[in-house]
Coordinates of C-alpha atoms in Angstrom, one line a residue:
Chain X
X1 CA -66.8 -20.8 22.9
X2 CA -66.3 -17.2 24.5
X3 CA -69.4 -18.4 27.5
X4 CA -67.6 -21.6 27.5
X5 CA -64.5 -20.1 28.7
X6 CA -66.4 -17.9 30.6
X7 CA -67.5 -20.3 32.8
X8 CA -64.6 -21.0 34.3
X9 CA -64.3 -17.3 35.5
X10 CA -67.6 -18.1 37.6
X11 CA -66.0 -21.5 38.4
X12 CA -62.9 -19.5 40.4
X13 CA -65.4 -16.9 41.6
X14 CA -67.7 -19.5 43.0
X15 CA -65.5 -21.9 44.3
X16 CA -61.9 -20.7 44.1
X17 CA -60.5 -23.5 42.0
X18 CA -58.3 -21.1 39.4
X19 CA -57.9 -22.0 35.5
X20 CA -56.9 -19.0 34.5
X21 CA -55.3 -20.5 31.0
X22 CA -58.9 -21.5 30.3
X23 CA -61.0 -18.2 31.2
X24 CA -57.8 -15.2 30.5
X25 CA -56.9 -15.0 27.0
X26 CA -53.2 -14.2 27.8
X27 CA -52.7 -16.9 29.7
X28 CA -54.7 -19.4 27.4
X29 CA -52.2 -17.8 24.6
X30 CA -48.9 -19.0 26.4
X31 CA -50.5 -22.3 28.0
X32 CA -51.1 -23.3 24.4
X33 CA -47.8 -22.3 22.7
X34 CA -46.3 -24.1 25.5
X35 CA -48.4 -27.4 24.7
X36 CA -47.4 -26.6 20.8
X37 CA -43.6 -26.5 22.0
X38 CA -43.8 -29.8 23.7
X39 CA -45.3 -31.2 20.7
X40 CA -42.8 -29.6 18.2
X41 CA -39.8 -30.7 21.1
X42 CA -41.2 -34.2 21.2
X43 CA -41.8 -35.3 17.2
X44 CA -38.0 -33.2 16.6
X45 CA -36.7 -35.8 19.4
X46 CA -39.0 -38.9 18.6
X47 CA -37.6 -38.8 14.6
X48 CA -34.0 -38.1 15.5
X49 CA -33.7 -40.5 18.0
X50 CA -35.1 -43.3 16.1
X51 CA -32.9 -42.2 13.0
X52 CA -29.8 -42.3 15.9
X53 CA -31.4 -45.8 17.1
X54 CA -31.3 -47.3 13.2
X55 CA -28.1 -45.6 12.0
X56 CA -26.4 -46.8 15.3
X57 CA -27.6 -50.0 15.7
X58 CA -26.2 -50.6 11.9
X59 CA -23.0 -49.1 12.5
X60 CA -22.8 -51.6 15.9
X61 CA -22.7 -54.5 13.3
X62 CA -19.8 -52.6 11.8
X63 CA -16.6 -54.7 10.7
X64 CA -14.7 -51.8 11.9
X65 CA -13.4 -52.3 15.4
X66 CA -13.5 -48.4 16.1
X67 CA -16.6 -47.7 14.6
X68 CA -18.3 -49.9 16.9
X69 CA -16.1 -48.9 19.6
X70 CA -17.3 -45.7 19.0
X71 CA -20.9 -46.6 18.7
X72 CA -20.5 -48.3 22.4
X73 CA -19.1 -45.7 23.8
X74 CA -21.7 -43.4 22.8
X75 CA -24.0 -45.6 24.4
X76 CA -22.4 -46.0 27.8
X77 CA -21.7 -41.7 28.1
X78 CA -25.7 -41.3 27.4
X79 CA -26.9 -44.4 29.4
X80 CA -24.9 -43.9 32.4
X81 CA -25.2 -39.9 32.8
X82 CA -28.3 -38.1 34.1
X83 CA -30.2 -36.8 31.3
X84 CA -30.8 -33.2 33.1
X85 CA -26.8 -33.0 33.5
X86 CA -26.4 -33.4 29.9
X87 CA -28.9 -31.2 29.0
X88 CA -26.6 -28.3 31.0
X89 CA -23.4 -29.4 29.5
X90 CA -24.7 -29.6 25.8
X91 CA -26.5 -25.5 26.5
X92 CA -23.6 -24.2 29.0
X93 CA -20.5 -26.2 28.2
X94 CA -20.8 -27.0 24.4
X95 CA -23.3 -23.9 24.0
X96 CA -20.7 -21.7 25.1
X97 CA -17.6 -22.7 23.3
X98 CA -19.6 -22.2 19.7
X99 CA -19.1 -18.9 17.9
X100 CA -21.7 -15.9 18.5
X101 CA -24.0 -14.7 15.5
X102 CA -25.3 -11.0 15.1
X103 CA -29.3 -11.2 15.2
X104 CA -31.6 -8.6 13.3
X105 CA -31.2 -6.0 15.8
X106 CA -27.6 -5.8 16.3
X107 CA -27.1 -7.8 19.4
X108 CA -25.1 -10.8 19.6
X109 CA -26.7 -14.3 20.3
X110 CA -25.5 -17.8 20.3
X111 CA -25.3 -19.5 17.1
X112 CA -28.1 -22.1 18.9
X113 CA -31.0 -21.5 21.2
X114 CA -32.4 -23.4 23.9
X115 CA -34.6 -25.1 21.6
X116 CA -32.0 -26.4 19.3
X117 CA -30.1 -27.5 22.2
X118 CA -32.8 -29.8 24.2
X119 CA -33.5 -31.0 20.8
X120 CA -30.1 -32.7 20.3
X121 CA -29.8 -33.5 23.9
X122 CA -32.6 -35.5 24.2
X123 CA -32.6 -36.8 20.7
X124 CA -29.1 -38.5 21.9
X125 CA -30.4 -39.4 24.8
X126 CA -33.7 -41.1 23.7
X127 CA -31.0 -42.5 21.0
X128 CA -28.2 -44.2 22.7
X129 CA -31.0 -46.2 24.0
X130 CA -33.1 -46.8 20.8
X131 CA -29.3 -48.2 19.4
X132 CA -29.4 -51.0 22.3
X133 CA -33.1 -51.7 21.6
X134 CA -32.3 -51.9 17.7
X135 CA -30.1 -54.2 18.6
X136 CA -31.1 -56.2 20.9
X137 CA -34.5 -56.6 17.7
X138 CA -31.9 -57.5 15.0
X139 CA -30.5 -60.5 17.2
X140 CA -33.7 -61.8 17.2
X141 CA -33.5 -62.0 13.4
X142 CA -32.1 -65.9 12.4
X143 CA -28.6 -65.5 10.6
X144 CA -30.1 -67.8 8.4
X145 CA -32.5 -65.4 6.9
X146 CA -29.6 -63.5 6.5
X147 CA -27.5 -65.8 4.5
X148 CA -30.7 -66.2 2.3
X149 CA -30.3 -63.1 1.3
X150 CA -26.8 -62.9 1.0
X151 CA -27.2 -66.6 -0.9
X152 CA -29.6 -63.8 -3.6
X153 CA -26.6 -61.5 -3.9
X154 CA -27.6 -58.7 -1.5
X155 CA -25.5 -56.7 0.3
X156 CA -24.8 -55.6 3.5
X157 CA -26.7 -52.7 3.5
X158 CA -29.8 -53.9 1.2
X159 CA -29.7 -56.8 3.7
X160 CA -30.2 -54.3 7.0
X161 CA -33.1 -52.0 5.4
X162 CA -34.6 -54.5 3.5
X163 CA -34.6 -57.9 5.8
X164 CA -33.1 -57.5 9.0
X165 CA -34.2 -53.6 9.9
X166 CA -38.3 -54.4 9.1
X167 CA -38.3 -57.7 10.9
X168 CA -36.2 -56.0 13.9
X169 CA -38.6 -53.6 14.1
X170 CA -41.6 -55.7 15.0
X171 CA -39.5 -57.5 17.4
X172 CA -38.3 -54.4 19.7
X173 CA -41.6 -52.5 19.1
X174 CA -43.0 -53.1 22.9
X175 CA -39.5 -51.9 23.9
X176 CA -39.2 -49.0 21.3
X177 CA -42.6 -48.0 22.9
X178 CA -41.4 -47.7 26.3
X179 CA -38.7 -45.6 25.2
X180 CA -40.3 -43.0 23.2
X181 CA -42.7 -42.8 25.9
X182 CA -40.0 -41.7 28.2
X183 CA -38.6 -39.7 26.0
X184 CA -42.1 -37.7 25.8
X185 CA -41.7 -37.2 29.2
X186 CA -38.4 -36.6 29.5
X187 CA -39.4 -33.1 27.4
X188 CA -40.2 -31.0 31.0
X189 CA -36.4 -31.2 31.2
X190 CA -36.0 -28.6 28.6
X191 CA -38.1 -26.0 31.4
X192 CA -34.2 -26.0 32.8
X193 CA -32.9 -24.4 29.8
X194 CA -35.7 -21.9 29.7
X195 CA -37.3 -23.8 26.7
X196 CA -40.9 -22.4 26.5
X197 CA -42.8 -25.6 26.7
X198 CA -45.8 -27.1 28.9
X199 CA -44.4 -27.2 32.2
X200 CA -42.1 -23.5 31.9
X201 CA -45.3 -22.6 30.5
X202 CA -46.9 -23.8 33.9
X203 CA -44.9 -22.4 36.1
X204 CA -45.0 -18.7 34.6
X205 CA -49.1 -18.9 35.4
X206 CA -48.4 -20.4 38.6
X207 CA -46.0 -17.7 39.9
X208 CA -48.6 -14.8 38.4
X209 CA -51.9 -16.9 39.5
X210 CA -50.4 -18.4 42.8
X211 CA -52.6 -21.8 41.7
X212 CA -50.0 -24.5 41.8
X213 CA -52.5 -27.2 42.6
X214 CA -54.7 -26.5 40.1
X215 CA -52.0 -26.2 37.4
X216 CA -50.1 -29.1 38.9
X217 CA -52.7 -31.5 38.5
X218 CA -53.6 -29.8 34.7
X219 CA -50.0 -30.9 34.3
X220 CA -50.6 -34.4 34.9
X221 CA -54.1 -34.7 32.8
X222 CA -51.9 -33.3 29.9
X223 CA -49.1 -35.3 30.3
X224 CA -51.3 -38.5 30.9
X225 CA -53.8 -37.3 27.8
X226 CA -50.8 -36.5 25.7
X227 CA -48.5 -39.8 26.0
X228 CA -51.9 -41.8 26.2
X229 CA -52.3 -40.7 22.3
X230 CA -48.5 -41.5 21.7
X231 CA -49.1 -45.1 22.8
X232 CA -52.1 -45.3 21.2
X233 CA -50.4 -44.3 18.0
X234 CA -47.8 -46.9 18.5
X235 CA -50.0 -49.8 19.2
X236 CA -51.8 -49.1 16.2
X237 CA -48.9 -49.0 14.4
X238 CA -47.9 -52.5 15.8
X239 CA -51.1 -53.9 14.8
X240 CA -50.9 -52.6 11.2
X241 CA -47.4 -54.5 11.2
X242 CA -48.5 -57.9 12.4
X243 CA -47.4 -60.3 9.4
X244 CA -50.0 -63.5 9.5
X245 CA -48.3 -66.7 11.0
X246 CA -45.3 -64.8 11.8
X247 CA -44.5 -63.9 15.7
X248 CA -47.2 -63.9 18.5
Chain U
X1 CA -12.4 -64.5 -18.4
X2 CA -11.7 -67.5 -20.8
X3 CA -14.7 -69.7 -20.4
X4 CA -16.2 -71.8 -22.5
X5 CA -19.3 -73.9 -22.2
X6 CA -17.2 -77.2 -22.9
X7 CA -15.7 -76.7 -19.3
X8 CA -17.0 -77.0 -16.3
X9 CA -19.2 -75.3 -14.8
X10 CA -18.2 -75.6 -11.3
X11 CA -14.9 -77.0 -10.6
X12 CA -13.8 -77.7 -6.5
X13 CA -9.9 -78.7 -6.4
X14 CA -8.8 -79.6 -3.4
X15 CA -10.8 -78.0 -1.1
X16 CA -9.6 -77.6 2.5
X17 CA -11.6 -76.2 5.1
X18 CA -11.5 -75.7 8.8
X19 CA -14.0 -74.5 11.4
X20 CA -10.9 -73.6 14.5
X21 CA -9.1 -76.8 14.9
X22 CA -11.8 -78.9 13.2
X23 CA -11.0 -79.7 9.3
X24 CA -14.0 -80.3 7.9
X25 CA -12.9 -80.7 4.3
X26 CA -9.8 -82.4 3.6
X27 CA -9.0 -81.9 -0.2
X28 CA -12.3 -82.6 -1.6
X29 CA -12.6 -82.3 -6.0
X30 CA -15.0 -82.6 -8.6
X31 CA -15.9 -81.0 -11.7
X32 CA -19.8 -80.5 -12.7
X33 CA -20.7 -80.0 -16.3
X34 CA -23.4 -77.5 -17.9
X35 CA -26.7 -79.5 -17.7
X36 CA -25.6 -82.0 -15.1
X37 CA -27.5 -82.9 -12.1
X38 CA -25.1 -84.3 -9.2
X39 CA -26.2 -85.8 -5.8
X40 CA -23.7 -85.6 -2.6
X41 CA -24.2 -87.9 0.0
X42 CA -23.1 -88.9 3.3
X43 CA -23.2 -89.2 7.1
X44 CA -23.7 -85.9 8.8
X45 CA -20.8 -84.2 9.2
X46 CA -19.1 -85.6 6.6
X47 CA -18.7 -81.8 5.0
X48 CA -21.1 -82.1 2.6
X49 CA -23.0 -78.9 3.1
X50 CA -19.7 -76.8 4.4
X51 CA -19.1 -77.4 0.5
X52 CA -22.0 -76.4 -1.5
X53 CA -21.7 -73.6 1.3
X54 CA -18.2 -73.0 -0.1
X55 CA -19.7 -72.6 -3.6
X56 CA -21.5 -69.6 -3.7
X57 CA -18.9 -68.1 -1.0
X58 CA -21.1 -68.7 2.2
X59 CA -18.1 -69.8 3.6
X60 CA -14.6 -69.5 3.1
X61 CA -11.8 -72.1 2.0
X62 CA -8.7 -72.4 3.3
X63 CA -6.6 -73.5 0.8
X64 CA -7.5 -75.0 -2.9
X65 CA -9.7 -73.9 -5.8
X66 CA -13.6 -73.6 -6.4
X67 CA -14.2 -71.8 -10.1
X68 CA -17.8 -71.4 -11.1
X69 CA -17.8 -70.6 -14.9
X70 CA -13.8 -69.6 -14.5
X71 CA -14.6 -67.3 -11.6
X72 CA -11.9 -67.9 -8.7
X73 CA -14.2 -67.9 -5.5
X74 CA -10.9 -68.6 -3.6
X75 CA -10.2 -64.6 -3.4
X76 CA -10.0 -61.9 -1.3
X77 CA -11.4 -59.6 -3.7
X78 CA -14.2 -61.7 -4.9
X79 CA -16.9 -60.0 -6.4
X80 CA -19.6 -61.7 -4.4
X81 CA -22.6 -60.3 -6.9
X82 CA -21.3 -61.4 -10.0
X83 CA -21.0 -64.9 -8.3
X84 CA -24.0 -64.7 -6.4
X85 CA -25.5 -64.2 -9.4
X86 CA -24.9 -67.1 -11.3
X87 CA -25.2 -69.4 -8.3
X88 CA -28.9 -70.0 -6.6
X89 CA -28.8 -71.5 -3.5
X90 CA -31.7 -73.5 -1.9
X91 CA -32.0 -74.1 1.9
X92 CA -33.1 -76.6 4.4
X93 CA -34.8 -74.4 6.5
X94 CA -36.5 -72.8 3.4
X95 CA -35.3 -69.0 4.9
X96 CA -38.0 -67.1 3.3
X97 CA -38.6 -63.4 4.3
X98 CA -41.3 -63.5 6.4
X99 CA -42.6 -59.9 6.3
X100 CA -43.4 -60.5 2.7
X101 CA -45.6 -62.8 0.7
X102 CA -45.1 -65.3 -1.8
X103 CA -44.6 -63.2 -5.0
X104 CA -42.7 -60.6 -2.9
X105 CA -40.3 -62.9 -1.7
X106 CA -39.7 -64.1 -5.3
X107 CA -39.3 -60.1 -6.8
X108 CA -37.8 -58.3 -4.1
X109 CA -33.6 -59.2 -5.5
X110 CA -34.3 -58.9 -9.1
X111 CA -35.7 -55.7 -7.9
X112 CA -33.3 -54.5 -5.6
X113 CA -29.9 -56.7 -6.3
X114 CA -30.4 -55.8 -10.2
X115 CA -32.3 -53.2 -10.2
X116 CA -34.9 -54.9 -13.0
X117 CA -38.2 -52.9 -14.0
X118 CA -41.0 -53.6 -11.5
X119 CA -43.9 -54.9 -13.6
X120 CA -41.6 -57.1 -15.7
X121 CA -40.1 -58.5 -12.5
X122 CA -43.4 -59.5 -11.0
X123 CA -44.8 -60.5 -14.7
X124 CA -41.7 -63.1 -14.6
X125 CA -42.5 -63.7 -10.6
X126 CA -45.7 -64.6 -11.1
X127 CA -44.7 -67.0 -13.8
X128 CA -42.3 -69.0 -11.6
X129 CA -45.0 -69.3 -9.0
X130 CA -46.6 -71.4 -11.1
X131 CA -43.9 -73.0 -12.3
X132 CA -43.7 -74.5 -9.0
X133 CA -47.3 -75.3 -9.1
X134 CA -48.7 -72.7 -6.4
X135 CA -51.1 -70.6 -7.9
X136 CA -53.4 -68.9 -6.1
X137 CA -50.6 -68.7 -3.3
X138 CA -49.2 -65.6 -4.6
X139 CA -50.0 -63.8 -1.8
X140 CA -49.6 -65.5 1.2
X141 CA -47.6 -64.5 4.0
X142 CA -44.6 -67.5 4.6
X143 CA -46.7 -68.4 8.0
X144 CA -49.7 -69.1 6.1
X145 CA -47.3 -71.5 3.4
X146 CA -46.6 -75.3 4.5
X147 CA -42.8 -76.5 4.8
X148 CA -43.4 -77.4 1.1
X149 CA -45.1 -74.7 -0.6
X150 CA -42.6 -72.4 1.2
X151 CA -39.6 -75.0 0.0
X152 CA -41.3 -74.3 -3.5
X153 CA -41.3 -70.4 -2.8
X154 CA -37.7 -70.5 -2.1
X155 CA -36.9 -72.5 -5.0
X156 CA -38.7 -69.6 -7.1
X157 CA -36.8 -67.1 -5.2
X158 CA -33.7 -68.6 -6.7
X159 CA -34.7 -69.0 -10.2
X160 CA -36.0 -65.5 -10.6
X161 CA -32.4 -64.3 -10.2
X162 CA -31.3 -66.4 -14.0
X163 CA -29.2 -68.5 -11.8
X164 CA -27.1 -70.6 -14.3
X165 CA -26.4 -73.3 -11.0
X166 CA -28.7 -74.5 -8.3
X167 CA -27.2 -75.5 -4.7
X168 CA -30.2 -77.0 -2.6
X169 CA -28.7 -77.6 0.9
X170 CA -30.8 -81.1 2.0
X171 CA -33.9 -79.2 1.0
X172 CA -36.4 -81.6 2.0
X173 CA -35.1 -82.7 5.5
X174 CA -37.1 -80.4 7.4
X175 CA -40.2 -81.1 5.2
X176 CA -43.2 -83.6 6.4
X177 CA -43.2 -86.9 4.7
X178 CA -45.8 -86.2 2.5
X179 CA -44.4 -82.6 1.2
X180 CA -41.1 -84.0 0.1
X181 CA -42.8 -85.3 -3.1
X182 CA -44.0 -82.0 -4.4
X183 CA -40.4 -80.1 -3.6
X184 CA -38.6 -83.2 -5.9
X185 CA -40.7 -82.6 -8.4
X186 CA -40.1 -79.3 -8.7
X187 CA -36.4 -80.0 -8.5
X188 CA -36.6 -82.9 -10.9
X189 CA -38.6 -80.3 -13.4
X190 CA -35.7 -78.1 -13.2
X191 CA -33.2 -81.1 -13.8
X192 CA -35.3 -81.6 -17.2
X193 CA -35.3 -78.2 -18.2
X194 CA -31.5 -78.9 -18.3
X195 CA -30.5 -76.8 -15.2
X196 CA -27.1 -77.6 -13.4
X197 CA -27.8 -78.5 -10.2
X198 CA -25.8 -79.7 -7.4
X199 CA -27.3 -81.5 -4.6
X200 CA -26.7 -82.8 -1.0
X201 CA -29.5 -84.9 -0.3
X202 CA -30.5 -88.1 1.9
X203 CA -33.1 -88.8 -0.9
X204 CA -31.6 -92.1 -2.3
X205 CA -34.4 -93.3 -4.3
X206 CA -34.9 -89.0 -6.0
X207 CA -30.5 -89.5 -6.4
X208 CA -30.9 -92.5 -7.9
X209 CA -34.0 -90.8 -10.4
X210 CA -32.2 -87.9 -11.2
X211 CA -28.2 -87.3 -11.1
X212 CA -26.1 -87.8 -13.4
X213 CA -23.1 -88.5 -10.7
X214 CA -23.4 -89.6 -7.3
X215 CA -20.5 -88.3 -4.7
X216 CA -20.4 -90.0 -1.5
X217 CA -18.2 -87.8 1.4
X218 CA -17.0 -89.1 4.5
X219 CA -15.3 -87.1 7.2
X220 CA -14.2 -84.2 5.1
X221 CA -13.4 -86.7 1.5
X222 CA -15.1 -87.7 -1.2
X223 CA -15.1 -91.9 -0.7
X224 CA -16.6 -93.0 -4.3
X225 CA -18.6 -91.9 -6.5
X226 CA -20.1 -92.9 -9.9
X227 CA -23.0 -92.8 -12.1
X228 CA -26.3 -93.7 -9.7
X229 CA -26.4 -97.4 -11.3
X230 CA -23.5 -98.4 -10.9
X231 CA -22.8 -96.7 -7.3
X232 CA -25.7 -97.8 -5.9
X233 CA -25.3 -101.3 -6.8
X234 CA -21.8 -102.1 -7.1
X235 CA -20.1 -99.9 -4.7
X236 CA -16.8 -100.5 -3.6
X237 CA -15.3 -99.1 -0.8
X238 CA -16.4 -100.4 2.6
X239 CA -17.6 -97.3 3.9
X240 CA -20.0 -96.5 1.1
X241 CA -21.8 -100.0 1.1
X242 CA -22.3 -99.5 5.3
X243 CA -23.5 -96.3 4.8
X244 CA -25.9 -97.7 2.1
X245 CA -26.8 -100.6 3.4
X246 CA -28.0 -98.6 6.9
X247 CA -29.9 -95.9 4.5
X248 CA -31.6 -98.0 1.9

């Protein structure tokens, strides 16, 4: 392994093309916590915002005028505001008005870090649009299958996870797709907060290395690599869900 | 509640329903006995399916009565279960789940609307399957079923909830020619095993075979009705002989 990385030292030497996070062990170090970060910030965001997407799209069918007034309105804040600009108010504005907590050496820190916070920023972000998508599956579904199982004596509820929910699913999956894919990307914001992912990760071996091309375009083999396995995850997952003589 | 047996089993008095400004039921009655099979006809449009529909509390009533064994479904604080529980309802359109297969579709609300113990549930599932005659099916996805065998599913789907009536909603209009045989059958099996079933249906010949009481509607009222012998051949009111004379 060690010659391996090696390699890459005579690489630079011989023709000046710098990967220092393959051949200096430091820099290796923080280049892979920061992939690890945007894999730990992406599956935190990918399961929230699908649990937002479901739980909202459910409370949208709501009898409740305000509860789906609520729901909407959610929707049209996160949907019509830069992501990046919610990102700063959620960390700076929200951040800042919550209490401060004593840490194990005696300082004072807020009560949540930058992680935390790109974490539920995104998650709502990836989520108000998951709700619409959701949606937009569970129209799909007759009302007639619905009243089927009403007809049977379920409820509302049993009715959303049990009929309408799985067949919504397989509607909006080429959509839900799309969004989670964005999403993935959608990660880098987090570098604005100072969370320690791939790109912040990036840019601190850039500034010591002065090799922005070469990380640059390591950037976008690991973004490209990294969502390519997402999708491929997804369509598997599509597959696995085809019903025989139902759909396309 | 105070009934008995001797009563009937589903008792409509006076039914008025609207849909806006269009009355679709204009004071519609009749009483249907434990064990008695009873056909409505008519045009379309004439109401009959808004009230089966009304039965098991698909849709509301404006103003008179519908008991089903002494249960008030006129009322805003129905208990839909215990109703939907002693009611089955059969569709045109067949509305099976189609994310599940055959025996699925037939155990998933004894297992989830009462909560029964699985393997008893899909001992008792398996045995309706072939009650309807599809053996061998029990596994098949919906898509892979024709309009009849899923017609039969559906009917299964119903009885594995104890129903102690049967609504089928013109259940073999959307079925080819040659399927319509096997889903009467199945139906006129039922009738013999001395299930109460109520029926709208443009089968004259199977209404003729199998009610006890034929009910002829016209816009929104019952015209005539009668035991299936004398109806059929010695109808009186005008209406009922042109609408039998164009249907038979």
């Amino acid at each position: 392994m060690e010659t391996f990385f090696e390699w890459f030292r005579v690489l630079y030497d011989d023709t000046g093309i710098n990967l220092p996070f393959l051949y200096d062990s430091y820099d290796r170090g923080r280049m892979f916590d920061g992939f690890l970060m945007t894999i730990k910030l992406s599956l935190v965001c990918l399961f929230f915002s699908v649990i937002i997407g479901i739980i909202g799209a459910w409370l949208q069918g709501s009898s409740l005028k305000w509860t789906r007034r609520i729901i909407n309105g959610y929707i049209q804040i996160f949907r019509n505001t830069p992501p990046l600009v919610q990102l700063y108010f959620f960390y700076f504005a929200i951040g800042s008005l919550l209490p401060k907590v004593q840490n194990d050496w005696g300082g004072q820190e807020p009560l949540l870090g930058s992680f935390a916070w790109a974490a539920i920023s995104l998650s709502f972000f990836a989520g108000a649009f998951n709700v619409e998508i959701f949606r937009s599956g569970l129209e799909a579904v007759p009302e007639s299958t619905v009243e089927a199982a009403e007809a049977l004596g379920f409820n509302r509820l049993q009715v959303y996870t049990d009929i309408t929910l799985p067949l919504a699913f397989r509607v909006c999956l080429p959509a839900l797709n799309n969004n989670l894919v964005n999403l993935v990307k959608t990660t880098t914001l987090a570098y604005a907060i100072a969370v320690p992912e791939m790109l912040y990760e990036a840019n601190q071996i850039w500034s010591d290395n002065v090799n922005v091309t070469e990380m640059m375009l390591f950037l976008l083999v690991a973004y490209f690599l990294l969502v390519g396995v997402l999708v491929w995850v997804m369509n598997s997952w599509e597959r696995s869900m085809k019903i025989p003589g139902y759909g396309s | 509640m105070s009934w008995t047996e001797d009563q009937p089993m589903v008792s409509i008095k006076d039914v008025h329903k609207s849909f806006g400004d269009l009355e679709v039921l204009k004071g519609v009655s009749l009483d249907v006995k434990k064990g008695e099979v009873i056909c409505i006809i008519g045009p379309s449009g004439s109401g009959k399916s808004t009230l089966i529909r009304c039965v098991n509390a698909l849709n509301d009533i404006q103003q008179g009565s519908i008991r089903v064994e002494g249960q008030e479904v006129n009322d805003p604080d129905l208990n839909k279960l215990e109703l939907r529980k002693k009611v089955g309802m059969v569709f045109q359109q067949y509305n099976l789940f189609p994310h599940k297969t055959a025996v699925q579709n037939v155990m998933m609300a004894p297992l989830r609307v009462l909560k029964q113990d699985k393997s008893a549930v899909e001992k008792k599932a398996r045995a309706l399957i072939k009650k309807v005659r599809l053996e061998g099916k029990e596994d098949a996805f919906p898509g892979e079923l024709s309009g009849g065998q899923q017609q039969r599913v559906a009917i299964a789907r119903s009885l594995a909830m104890n129903p102690d009536v049967m609504l089928f909603d013109e259940v073999t209009a959307a079925l080819d020619p040659e399927t319509v045989g096997e889903v009467l059958q199945t139906i006129k099996d039922l009738a013999e095993d001395g299930m109460t079933c109520i029926l709208v249906t443009h089968e004259m010949g199977f209404a003729r075979e199998v009610a006890d009481h034929i009910y002829f509607t016209d816009r929104g009222v019952i015209v005539e009705h009668g035991p299936p012998a004398s109806f059929f051949d010695e109808a009186k009111d005008p209406r009922t002989k042109e609408f039998l004379s164009q249907i038979l």
